[in-house]
Coordinates of C-alpha atoms in Angstrom, one line a residue:
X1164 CA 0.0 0.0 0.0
X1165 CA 1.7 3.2 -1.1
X1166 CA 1.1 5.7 2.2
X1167 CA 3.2 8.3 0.6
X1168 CA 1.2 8.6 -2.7
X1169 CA 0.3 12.7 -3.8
X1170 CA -3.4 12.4 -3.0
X1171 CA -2.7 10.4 0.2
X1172 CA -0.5 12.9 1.1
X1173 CA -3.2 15.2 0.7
X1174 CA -5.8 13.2 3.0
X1175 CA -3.7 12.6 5.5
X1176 CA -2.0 16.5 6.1
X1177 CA -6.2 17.7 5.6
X1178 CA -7.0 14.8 8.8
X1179 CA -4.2 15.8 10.9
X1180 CA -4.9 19.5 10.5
X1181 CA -8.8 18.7 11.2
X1182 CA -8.2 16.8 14.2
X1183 CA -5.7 19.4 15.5
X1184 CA -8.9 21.8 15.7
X1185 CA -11.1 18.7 17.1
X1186 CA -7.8 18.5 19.9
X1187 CA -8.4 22.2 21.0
X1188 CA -12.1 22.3 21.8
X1189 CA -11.9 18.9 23.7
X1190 CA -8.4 20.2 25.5
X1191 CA -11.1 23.1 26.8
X1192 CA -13.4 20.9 28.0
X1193 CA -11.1 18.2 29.6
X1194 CA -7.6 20.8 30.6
X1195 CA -5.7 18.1 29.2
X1196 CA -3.2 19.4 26.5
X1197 CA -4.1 19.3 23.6
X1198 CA 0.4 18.6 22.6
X1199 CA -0.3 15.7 23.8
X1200 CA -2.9 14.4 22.1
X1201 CA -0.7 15.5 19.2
X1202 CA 2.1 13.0 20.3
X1203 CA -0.3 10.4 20.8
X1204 CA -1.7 10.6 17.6
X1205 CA 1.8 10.6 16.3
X1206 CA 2.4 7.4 18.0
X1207 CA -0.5 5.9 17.0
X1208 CA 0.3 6.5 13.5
X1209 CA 3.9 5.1 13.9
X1210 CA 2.3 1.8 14.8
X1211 CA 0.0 1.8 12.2
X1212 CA 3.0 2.9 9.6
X1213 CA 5.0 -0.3 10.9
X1214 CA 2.2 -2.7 10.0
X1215 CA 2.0 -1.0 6.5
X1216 CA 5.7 -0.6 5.6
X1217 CA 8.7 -2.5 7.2
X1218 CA 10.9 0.4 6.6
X1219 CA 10.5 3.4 8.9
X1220 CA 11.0 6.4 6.8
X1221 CA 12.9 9.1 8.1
X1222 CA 11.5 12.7 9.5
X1223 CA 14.4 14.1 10.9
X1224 CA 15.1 16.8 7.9
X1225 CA 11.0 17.6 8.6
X1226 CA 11.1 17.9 11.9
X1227 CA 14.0 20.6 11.9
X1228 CA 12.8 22.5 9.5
X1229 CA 9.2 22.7 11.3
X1230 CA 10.9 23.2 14.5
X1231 CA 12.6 26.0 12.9
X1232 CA 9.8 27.7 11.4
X1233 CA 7.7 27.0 14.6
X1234 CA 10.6 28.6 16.7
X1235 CA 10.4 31.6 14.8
X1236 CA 6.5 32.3 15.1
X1237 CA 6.6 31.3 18.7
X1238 CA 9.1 34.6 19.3
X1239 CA 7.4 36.6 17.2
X1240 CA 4.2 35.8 18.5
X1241 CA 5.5 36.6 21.6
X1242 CA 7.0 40.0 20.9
X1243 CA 3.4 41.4 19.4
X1244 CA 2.1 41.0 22.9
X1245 CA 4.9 42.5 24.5
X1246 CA 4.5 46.5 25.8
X1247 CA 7.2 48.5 26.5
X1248 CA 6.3 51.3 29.0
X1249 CA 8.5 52.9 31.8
X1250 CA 5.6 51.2 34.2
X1251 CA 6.6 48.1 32.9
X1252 CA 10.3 47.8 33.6
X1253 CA 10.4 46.8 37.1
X1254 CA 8.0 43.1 35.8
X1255 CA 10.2 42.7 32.8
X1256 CA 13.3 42.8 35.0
X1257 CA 11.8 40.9 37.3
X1258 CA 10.6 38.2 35.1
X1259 CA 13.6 38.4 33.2
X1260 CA 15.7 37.7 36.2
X1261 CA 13.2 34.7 37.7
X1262 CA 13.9 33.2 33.5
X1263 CA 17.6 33.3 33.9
X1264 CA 17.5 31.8 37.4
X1265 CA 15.1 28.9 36.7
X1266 CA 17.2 28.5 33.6
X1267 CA 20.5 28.2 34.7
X1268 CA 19.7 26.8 38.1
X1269 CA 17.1 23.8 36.2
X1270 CA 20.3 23.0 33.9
X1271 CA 22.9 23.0 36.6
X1272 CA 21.2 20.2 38.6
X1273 CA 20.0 18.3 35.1
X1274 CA 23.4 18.0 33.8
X1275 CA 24.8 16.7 37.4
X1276 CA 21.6 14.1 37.7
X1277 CA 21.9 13.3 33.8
X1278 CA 25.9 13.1 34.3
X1279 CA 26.2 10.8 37.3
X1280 CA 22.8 8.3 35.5
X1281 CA 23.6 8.0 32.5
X1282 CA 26.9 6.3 31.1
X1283 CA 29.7 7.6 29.0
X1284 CA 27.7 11.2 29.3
X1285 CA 30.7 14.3 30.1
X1286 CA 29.7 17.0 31.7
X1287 CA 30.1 19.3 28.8
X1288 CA 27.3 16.8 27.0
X1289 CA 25.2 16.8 29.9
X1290 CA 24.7 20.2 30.3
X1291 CA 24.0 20.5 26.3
X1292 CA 21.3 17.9 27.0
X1293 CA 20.6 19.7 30.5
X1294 CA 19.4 22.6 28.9
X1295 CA 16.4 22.1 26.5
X1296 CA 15.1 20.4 29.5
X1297 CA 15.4 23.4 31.5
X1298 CA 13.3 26.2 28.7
X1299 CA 9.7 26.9 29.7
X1300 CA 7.4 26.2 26.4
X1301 CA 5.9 29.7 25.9
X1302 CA 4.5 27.8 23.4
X1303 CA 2.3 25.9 25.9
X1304 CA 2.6 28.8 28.4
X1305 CA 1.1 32.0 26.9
X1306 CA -2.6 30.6 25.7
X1307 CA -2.7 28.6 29.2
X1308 CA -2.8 31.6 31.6
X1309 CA -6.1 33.4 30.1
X1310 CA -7.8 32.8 33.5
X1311 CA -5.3 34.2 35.7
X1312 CA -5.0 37.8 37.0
X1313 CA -3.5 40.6 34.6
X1314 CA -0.4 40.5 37.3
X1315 CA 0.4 36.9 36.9
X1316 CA -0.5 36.4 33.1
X1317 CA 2.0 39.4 32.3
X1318 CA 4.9 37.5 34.5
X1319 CA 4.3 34.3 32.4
X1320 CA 4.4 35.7 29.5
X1321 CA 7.2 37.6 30.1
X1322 CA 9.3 34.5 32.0
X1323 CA 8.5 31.9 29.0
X1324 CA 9.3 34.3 26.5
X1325 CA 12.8 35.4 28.2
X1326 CA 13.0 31.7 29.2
X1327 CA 13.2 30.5 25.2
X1328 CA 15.4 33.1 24.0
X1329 CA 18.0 32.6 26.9
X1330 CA 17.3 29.5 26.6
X1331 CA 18.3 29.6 22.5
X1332 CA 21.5 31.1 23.7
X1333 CA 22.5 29.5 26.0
X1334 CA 22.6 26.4 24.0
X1335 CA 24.3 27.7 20.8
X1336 CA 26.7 29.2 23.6
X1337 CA 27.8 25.6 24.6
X1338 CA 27.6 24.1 21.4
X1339 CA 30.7 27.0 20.5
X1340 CA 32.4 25.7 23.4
X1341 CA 32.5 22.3 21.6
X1342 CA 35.4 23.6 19.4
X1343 CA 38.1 25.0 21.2
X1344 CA 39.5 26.5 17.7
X1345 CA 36.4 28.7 16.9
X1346 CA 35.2 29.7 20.2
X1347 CA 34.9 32.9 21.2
X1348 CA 34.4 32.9 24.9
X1349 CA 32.0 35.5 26.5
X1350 CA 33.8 38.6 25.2
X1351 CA 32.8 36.9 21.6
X1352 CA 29.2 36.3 22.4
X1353 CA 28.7 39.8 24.1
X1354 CA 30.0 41.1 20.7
X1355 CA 28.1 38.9 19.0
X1356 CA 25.1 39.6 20.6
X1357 CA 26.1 43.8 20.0
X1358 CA 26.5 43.2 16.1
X1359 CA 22.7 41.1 16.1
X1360 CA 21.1 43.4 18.2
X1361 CA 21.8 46.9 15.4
X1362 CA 21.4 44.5 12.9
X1363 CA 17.8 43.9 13.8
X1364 CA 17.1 47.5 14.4
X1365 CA 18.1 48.6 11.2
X1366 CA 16.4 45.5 9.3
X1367 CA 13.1 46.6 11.5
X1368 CA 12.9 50.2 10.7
X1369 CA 13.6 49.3 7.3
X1370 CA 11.0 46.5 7.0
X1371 CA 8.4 48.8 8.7
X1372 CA 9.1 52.1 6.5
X1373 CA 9.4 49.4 3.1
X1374 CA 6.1 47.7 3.9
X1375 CA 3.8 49.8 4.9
X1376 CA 4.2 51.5 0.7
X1377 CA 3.2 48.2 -0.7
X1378 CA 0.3 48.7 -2.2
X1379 CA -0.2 45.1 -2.4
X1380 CA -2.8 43.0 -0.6
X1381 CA -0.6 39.8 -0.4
X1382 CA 2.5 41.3 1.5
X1383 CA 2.2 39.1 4.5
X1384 CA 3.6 36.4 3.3
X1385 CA 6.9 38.3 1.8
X1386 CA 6.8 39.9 5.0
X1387 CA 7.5 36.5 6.9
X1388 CA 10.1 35.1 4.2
X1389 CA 11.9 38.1 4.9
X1390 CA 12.2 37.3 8.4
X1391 CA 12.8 33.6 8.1
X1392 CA 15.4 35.3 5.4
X1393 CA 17.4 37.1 8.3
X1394 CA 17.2 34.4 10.5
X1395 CA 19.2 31.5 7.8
X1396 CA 21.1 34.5 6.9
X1397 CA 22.0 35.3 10.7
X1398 CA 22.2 31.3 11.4
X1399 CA 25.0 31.1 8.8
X1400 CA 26.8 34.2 10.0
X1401 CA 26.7 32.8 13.7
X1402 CA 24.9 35.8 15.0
X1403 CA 21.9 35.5 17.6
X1404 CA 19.0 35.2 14.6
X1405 CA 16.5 34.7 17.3
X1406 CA 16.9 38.6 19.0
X1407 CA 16.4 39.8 15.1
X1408 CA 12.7 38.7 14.9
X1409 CA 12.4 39.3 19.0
X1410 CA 13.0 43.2 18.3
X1411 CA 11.2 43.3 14.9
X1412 CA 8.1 42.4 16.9
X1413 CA 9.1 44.5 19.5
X1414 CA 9.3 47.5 17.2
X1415 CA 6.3 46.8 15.4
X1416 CA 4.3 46.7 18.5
X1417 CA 5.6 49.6 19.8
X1418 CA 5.4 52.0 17.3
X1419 CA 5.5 54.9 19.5
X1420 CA 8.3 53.9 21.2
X1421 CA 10.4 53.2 18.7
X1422 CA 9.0 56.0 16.5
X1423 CA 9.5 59.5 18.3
X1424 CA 8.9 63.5 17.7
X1425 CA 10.3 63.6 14.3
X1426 CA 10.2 60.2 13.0
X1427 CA 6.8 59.5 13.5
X1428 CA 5.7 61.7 10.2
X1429 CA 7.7 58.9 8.0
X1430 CA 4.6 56.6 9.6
X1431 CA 1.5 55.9 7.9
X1432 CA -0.1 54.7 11.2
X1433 CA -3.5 53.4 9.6
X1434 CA -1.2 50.7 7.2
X1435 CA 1.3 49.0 10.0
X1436 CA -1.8 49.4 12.2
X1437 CA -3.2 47.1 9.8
X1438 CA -0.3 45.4 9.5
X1439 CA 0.3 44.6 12.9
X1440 CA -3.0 43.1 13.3
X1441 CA -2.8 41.3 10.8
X1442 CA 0.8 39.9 10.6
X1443 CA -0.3 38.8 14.5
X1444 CA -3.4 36.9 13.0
X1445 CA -1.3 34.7 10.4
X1446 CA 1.5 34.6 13.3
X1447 CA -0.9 32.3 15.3
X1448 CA -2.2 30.4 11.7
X1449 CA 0.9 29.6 10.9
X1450 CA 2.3 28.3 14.4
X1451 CA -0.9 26.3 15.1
X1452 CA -0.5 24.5 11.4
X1453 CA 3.8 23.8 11.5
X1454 CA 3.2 23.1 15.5
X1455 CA 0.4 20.2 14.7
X1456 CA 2.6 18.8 12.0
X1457 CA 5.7 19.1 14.8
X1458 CA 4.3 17.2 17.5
X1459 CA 2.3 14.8 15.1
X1460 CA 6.0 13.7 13.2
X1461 CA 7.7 13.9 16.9
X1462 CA 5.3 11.6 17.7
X1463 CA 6.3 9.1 15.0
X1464 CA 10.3 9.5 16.0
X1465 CA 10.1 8.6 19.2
X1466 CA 10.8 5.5 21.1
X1467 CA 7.9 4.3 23.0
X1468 CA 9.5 1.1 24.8
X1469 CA 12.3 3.6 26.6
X1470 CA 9.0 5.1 28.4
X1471 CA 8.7 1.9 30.3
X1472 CA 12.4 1.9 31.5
X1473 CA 13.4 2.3 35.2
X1474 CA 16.1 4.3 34.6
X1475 CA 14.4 6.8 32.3
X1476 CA 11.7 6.8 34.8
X1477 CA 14.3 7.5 37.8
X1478 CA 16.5 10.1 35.7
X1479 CA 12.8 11.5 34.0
X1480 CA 11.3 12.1 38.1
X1481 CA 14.6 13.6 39.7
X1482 CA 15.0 16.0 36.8
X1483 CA 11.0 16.9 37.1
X1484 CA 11.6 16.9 41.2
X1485 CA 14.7 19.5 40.8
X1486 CA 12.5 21.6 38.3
X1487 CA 9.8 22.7 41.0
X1488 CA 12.2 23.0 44.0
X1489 CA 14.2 25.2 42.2
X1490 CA 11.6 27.0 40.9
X1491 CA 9.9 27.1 44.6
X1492 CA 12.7 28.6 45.8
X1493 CA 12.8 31.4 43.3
X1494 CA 9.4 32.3 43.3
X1495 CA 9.2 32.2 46.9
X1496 CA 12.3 34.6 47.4
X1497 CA 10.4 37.3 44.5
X1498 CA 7.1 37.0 45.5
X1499 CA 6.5 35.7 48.9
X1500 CA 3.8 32.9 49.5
X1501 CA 1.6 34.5 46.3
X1502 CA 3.4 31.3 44.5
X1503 CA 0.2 29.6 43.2
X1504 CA -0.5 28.3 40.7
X1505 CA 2.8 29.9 39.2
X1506 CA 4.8 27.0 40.9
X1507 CA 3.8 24.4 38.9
X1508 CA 3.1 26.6 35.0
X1509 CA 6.7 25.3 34.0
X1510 CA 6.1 22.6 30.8
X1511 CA 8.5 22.0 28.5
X1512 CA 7.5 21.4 24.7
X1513 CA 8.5 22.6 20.9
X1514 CA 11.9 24.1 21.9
X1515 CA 12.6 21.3 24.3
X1516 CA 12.6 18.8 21.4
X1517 CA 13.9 21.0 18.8
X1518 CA 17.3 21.7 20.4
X1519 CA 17.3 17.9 21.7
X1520 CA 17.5 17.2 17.6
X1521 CA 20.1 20.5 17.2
X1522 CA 22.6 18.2 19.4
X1523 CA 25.8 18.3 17.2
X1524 CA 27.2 14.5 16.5
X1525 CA 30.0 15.1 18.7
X1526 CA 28.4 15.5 21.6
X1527 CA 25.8 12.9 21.3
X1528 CA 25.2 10.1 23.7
X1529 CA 24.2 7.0 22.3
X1530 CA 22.7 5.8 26.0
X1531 CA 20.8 8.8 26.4
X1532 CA 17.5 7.9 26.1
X1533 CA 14.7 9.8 24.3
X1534 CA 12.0 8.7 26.6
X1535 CA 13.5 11.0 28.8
X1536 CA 12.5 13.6 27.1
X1537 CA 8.9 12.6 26.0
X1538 CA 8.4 11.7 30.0
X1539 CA 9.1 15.3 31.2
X1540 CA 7.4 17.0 28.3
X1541 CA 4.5 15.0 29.2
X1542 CA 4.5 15.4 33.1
X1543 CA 5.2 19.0 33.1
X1544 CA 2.3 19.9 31.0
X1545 CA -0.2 18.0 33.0
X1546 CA 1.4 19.3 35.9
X1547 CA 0.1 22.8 35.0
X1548 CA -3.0 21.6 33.8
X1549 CA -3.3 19.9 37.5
X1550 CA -2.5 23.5 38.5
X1551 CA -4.8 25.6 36.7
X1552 CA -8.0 23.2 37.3
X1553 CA -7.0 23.4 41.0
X1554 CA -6.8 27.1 40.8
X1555 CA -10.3 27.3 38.9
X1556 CA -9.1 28.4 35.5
X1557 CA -8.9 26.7 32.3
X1558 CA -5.8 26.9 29.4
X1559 CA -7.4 28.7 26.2
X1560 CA -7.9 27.2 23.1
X1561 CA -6.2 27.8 19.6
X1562 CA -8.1 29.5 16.9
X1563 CA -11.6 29.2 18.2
X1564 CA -14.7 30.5 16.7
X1565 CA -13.3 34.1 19.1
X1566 CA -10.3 33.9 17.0
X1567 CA -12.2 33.2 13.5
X1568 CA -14.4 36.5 14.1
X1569 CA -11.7 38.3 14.9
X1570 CA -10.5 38.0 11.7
X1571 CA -13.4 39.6 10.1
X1572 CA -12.3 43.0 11.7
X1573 CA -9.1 45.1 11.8
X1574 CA -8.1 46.2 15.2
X1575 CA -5.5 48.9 15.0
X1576 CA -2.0 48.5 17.4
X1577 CA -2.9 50.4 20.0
X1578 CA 0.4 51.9 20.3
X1579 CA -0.8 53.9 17.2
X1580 CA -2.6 56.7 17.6
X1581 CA -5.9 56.2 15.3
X1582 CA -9.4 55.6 15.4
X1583 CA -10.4 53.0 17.9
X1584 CA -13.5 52.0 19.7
X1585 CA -11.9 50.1 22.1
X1586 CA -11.0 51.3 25.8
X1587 CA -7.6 53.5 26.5
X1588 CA -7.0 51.0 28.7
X1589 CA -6.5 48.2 26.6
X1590 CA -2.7 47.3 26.5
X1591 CA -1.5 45.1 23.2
X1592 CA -1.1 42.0 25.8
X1593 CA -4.5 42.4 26.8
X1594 CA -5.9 42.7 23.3
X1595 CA -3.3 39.8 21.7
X1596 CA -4.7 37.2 24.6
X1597 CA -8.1 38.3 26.1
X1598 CA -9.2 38.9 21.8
X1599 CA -7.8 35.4 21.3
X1600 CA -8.7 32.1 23.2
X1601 CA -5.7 30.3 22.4
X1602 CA -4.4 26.9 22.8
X1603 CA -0.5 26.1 21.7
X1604 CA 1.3 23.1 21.7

């Protein structure tokens, strides 16, 4: 039976994608991820691929290139809902600071537990496999805290989106430590980070200025090539790509900010108004579509029988046990006993497995096992979803029918000043989640 044929091709992307949607509305009426339904199917279809064709075929190229494309709409997604406002400095350092402790503190006690567990794994490889188990999925994050208060839903949406890029960082940081020859040390990466960071302000104001006189009604598109452009262009050159499309959103989002006194007039606030809005709506089109198709092939990778080891059962709790009492200890030292349910809102997902898969050859393990990482993924999210069912609110759900009739209107940034019928008040992270009911693997 040819699987692989065009039109079954066809039949079986058009399923996936419909049962994605069918995931989401039963995730809001059960809490339960709808990720990992995702996997499940994915597994499911591995066993039913077995029985069809001997030969496993391979997904690996797939998967990186959805995990990169997925990657990129997760930050940019991110940095639309971002506002930058001198009231808001104090919660963006804080969270900031809570991302990097959680972060480097989570790693620090993987890599020992993975070190001493797991044979023939250095300490330089267990801290490169230490660390996508340490990044909170903003992925799963963001859409999950609709139902808490304004407070906490800005500090965990700030924390998983510092907590992925840091994250990003960090491990392309190690990997250069890999090869003595070409690395650069911290001085290298500061500058590094220098060179990215003008480069993506000068590719921003140029984008902006550039698209907003295309007359064209199919820009959006080009608009996101561009940006996946600079990224392979900034992957190749070793710079940071991820801070170009973090401060394209950023800029884009805040117009005002970034657009003061004089250079304002070269604005033509109605157009990246329009653009913002909509460039956020195909943001969250295009991560639900390569995020289903992510989870769905990482579900056909993995090893199912390394689930049902004792030792990746043993490694899999002691990492999961050092996540929350690290992250107890932070939040408890930041915020006092007002801990709940932030505590336990620390899954790990898309990045997780997408830097697992980055791994250079060099500094792979072949004991390591992959259930590992499908047994924290797994626990972490219904962890939170424990959590937020406890605390008496509900994750969101992805492109729901509030979502759909969204689309049928423009809503201007409201960093711009235009015509809007919506409150002052509104903020472009109240307007990017409360205007959406979201769900993200």
């Amino acid at each position: 039976m040819e699987i692989f044929s065009s039109y079954n091709i066809i039949i079986e992307a058009s399923i996936i994608v419909i049962l994605s949607f069918w995931f989401n509305s039963l995730s809001k009426k059960t809490n339960i991820p709808s990720v990992l339904m995702l996997i499940a199917l994915g597994i499911i279809l591995q066993y039913a691929m077995g029985y069809f064709m001997p030969d496993k075929p391979e997904f690996d190229g797939a998967l990186e290139i959805l995990g990169i494309v997925g990657l990129i709409m997760i930050v940019l997604e991110a940095a639309l809902e971002l506002e930058l406002k001198k009231n808001k400095i104090i919660p963006i350092i804080k969270a900031m600071g809570i991302a990097l402790l959680g972060l480097l503190g989570s790693a620090w006690v993987a890599a020992i537990i993975l070190h001493q567990f797991i044979p023939e794994m250095s300490m330089q490889s267990a801290w490169l496999y230490a660390t996508p188990l340490s990044i909170l999925s903003s992925a799963i994050i963001i859409p999950s805290v609709n139902g808490l208060s304004e407070t906490k839903k800005e500090f965990h949406i700030y924390e998983s989106t510092f907590s992925d890029i840091m994250g990003i960082m960090m491990f392309y940081f190690l990997i250069g430590g890999l090869n003595p020859a070409e690395d650069t040390g911290f001085s290298g990466f500061s500058i590094n980070l220098l060179i990215t960071i003008v480069i993506a302000l000068v590719a921003s104001y140029a984008i902006i200025l550039i698209f907003q006189r295309i007359k064209s009604q199919a820009k959006l598109f080009l608009l996101i090539a561009v940006l996946l452009l600079l990224y392979a262009i900034g992957k190749k050159f070793h710079l940071s790509s991820l801070i170009i499309i973090l401060i394209f959103g950023l800029v884009i989002a805040n117009v005002k900010l970034f657009f003061p006194g004089r250079l304002s007039t070269y604005l033509k606030k109605g157009k990246v108004s329009q653009m913002y809005h909509e460039l956020h709506i195909i943001t969250l089109e295009t991560a639900f579509i390569v995020r289903t198709f992510f989870f769905v092939i990482f579900g056909l990778t993995i090893a199912i029988s390394s689930l049902f080891s004792l030792s990746v059962a043993l490694v899999s709790v002691l990492i999961i046990v050092s996540i929350y009492l690290i992250r107890f200890v932070i939040l408890r030292t930041f915020f006092g006993s007002d801990i709940m349910p932030q505590l336990f809102i620390a899954p790990r997902g898309l990045i997780t497995v997408l830097l697992f898969y980055a791994i250079p050859k060099e500094a792979q393990v072949a004991n390591f096992e992959s259930g590992i990482l499908l047994f924290v993924i797994i626990a972490t999210s219904l962890i939170m979803t424990w959590a937020l069912i406890k605390d008496g609110k509900k994750p969101g759900v992805l492109l729901d029918e509030e979502l759909m009739d969204s689309t049928q209107e423009t809503t201007p940034s409201p960093n711009l000043e235009v015509t809007s019928t919506e409150s002052k008040e509104d903020t472009p992270l109240k307007k990017a989640i409360d205007d959406s009911d979201i769900t993200e693997e």
